[in-house]
Coordinates of C-alpha atoms in Angstrom, one line a residue:
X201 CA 14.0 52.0 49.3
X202 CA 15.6 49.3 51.7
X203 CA 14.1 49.3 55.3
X204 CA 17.5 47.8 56.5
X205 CA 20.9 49.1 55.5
X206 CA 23.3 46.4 54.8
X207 CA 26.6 48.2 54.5
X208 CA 29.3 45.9 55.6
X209 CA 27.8 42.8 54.5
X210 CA 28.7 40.4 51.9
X211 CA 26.3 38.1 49.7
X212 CA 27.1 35.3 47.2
X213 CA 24.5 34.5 44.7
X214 CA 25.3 31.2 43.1
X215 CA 23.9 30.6 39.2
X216 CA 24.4 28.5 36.5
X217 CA 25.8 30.2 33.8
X218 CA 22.0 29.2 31.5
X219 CA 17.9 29.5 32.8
X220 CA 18.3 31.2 36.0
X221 CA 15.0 33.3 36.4
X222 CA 15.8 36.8 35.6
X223 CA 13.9 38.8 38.4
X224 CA 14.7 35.8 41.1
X225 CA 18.8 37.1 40.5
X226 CA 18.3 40.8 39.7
X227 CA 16.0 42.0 41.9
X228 CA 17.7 40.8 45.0
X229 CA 20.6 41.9 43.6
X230 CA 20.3 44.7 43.0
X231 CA 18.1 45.6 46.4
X232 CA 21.1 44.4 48.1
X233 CA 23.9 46.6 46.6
X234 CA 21.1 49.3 47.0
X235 CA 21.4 48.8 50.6
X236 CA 25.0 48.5 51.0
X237 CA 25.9 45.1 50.7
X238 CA 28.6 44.0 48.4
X239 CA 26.8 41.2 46.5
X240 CA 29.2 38.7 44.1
X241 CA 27.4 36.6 41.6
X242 CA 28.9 33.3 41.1
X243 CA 28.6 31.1 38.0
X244 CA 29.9 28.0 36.8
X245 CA 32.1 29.6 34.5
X246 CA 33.0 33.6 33.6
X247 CA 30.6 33.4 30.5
X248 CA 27.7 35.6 31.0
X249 CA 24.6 34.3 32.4
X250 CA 22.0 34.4 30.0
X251 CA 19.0 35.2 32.4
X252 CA 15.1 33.6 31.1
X253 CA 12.1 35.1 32.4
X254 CA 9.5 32.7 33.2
X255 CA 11.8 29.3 32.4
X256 CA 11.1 30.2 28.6
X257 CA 11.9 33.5 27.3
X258 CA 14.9 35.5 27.1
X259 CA 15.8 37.8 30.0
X260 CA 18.8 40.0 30.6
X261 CA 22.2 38.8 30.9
X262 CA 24.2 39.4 33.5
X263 CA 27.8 39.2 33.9
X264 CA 29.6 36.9 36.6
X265 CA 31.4 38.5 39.4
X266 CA 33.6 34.8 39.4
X267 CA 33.0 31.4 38.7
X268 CA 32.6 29.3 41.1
X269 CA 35.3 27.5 41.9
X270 CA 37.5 30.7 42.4
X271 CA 34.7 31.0 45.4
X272 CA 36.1 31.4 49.0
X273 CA 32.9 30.9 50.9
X274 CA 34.4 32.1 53.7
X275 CA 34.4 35.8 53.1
X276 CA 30.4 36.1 53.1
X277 CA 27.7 36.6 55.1
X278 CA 24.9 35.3 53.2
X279 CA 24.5 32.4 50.5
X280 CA 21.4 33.7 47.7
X281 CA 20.3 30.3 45.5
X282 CA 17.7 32.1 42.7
X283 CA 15.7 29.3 41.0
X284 CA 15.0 29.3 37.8
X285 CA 14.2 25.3 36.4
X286 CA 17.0 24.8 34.6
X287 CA 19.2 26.9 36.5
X288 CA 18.4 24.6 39.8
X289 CA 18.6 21.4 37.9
X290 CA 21.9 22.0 36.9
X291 CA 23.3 23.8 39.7
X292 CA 22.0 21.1 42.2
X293 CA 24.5 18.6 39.8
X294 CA 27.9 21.1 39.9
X295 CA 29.8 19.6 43.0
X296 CA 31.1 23.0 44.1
X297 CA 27.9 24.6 44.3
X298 CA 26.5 21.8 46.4
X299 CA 29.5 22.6 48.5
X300 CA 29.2 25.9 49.4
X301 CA 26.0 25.4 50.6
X302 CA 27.4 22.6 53.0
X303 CA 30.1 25.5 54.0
X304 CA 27.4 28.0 54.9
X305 CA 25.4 25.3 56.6
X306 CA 28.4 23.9 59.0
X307 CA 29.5 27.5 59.8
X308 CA 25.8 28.4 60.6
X309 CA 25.2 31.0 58.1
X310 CA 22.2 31.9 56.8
X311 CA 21.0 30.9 53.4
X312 CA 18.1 32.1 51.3
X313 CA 16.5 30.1 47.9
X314 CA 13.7 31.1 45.5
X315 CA 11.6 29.2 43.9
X316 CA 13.6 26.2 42.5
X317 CA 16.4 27.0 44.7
X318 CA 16.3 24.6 47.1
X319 CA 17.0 21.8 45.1
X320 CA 20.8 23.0 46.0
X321 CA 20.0 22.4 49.7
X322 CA 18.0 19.4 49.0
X323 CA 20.8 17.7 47.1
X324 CA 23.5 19.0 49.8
X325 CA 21.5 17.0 52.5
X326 CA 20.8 20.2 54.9
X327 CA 16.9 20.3 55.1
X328 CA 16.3 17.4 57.3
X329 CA 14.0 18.3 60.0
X330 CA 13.5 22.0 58.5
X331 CA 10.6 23.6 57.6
X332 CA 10.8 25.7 54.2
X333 CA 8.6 26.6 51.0
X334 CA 9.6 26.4 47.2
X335 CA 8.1 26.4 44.2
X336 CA 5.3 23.8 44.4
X337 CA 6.4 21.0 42.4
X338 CA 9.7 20.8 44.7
X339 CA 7.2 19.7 47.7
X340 CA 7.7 15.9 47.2
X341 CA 11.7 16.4 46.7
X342 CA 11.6 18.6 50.1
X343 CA 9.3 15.9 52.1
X344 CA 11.4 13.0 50.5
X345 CA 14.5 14.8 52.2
X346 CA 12.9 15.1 56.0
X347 CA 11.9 18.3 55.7
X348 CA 8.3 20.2 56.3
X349 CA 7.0 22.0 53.4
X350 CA 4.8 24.6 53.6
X351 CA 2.8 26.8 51.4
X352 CA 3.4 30.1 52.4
X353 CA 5.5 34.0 50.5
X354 CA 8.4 33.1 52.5
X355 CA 9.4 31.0 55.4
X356 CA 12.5 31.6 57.7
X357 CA 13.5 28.7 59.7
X358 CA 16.7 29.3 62.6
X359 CA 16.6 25.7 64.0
X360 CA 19.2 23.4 63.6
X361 CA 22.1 26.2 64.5
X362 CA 21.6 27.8 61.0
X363 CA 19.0 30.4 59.0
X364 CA 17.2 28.9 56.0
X365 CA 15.0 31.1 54.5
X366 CA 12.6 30.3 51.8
X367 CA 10.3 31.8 49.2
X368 CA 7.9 30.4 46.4
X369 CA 7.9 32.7 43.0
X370 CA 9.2 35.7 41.7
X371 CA 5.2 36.8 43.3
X372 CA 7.0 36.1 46.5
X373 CA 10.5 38.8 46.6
X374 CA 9.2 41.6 48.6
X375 CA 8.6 39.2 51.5
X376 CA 11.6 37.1 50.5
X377 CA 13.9 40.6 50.1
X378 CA 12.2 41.6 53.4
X379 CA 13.9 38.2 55.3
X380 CA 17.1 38.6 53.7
X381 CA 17.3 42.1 55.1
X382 CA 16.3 41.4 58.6
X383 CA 18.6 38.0 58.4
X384 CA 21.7 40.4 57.3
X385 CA 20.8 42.8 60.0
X386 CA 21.2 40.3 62.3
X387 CA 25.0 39.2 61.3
X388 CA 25.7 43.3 62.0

C-alpha cells in the first residue's frame, strides 16, 4: 500500500522500445497508478517494449501508452527514466527523449532515474553541480559531467530550481518509490 496518494498527478516514464529493466518500469508503475496517479509510458515507437530482467533475460512486455514524439511534456508532473543498459544507452541517443528531460528541467519539474537512467540527464547537460547516485559504473560519466556522485538507495537533490532524484538498482525502489511519492505530494 502507498503511504502518499497521488490522485491528480500525472507521470511520464520514458523507454526505449528494447532492454529496459523490467522491475525498474513496472514496479513504479504500477505503485503509481496504485496510488492514483495517471502514469503514461512513452517509447520510441508504439511497438511493445520487450522488458529484460537483469540486462539479459527476457522480462514482460509492456505495451506503450505513445511514442515519444506524440509526447506533450507539458501535461505532467513528473519525468520517470527506468535504466536498464541498453535501454539507457539508446535512449540517452533519441533526440526527443534528451529533450524532454531539458523540458522538465527548465520548467523546474522534478525528475527521477534508476539505475542506468541518468545517462538521459547526463547527455541532456542538467547534472552540473548536482549531487545524485546511479548504477555504479555511471560514476565517472556523472563526475565527468560536474556532478557529485554518491553511493547511497536513493538521493534527492532540489538545488538548482529543480528535483532530481536518484536511485542505484532494482535493490533500491522502495526508497526510490518512497521519493517519488513524497516529490508528487509536493506538486499537490
Amino acid at each position: 500500500m502507498n503511504d502518499v496518494e497521488s490522485t491528480g498527478r500525472r507521470v511520464l516514464a520514458v523507454v526505449t522500445n528494447y532492454g529496459v529493466e523490467q522491475d525498474e518500469l513496472i514496479v513504479p508503475v504500477r505503485h503509481l497508478r496504485e496510488a492514483g496517479a495517471a502514469v503514461d509510458v512513452a517509447a520510441r515507437t508504439s511497438d511493445p517494449i520487450r522488458t529484460l530482467v537483469g540486462d539479459t533475460e527476457p522480462g514482460e512486455v509492456v505495451h506503450p501508452t505513445l511514442a515519444l514524439s506524440e509526447v506533450d511534456p507539458s501535461g505532467y508532473d513528473l519525468l520517470l527514466i527506468p535504466g536498464g543498459t541498453l535501454n539507457a544507452d539508446a535512449l540517452r541517443l533519441h533526440r526527443p527523449a534528451v529533450e524532454l528531460v531539458r523540458s522538465f528541467v527548465s520548467s523546474g519539474r522534478p525528475v527521477a532515474a534508476i539505475c542506468h537512467g541518468p545517462w538521459a540527464l547526463v547527455e541532456a547537460g542538467v547534472v552540473k553541480g548536482k549531487r545524485l547516485t546511479s548504477y555504479a559504473s555511471l560514476r565517472t560519466d556523472i563526475l565527468n559531467a560536474g556532478a557529485d556522485w554518491v553511493d547511497r538507495a536513493v538521493v534527492s537533490d532540489g538545488e538548482d530550481g529543480w528535483l532530481l532524484i536518484t536511485s542505484r538498482t532494482p535493490d533500491d525502489l522502495d526508497e526510490f518509490l518512497g521519493a517519488i511519492d513524497k516529490a508528487l505530494a509536493g506538486a499537490a
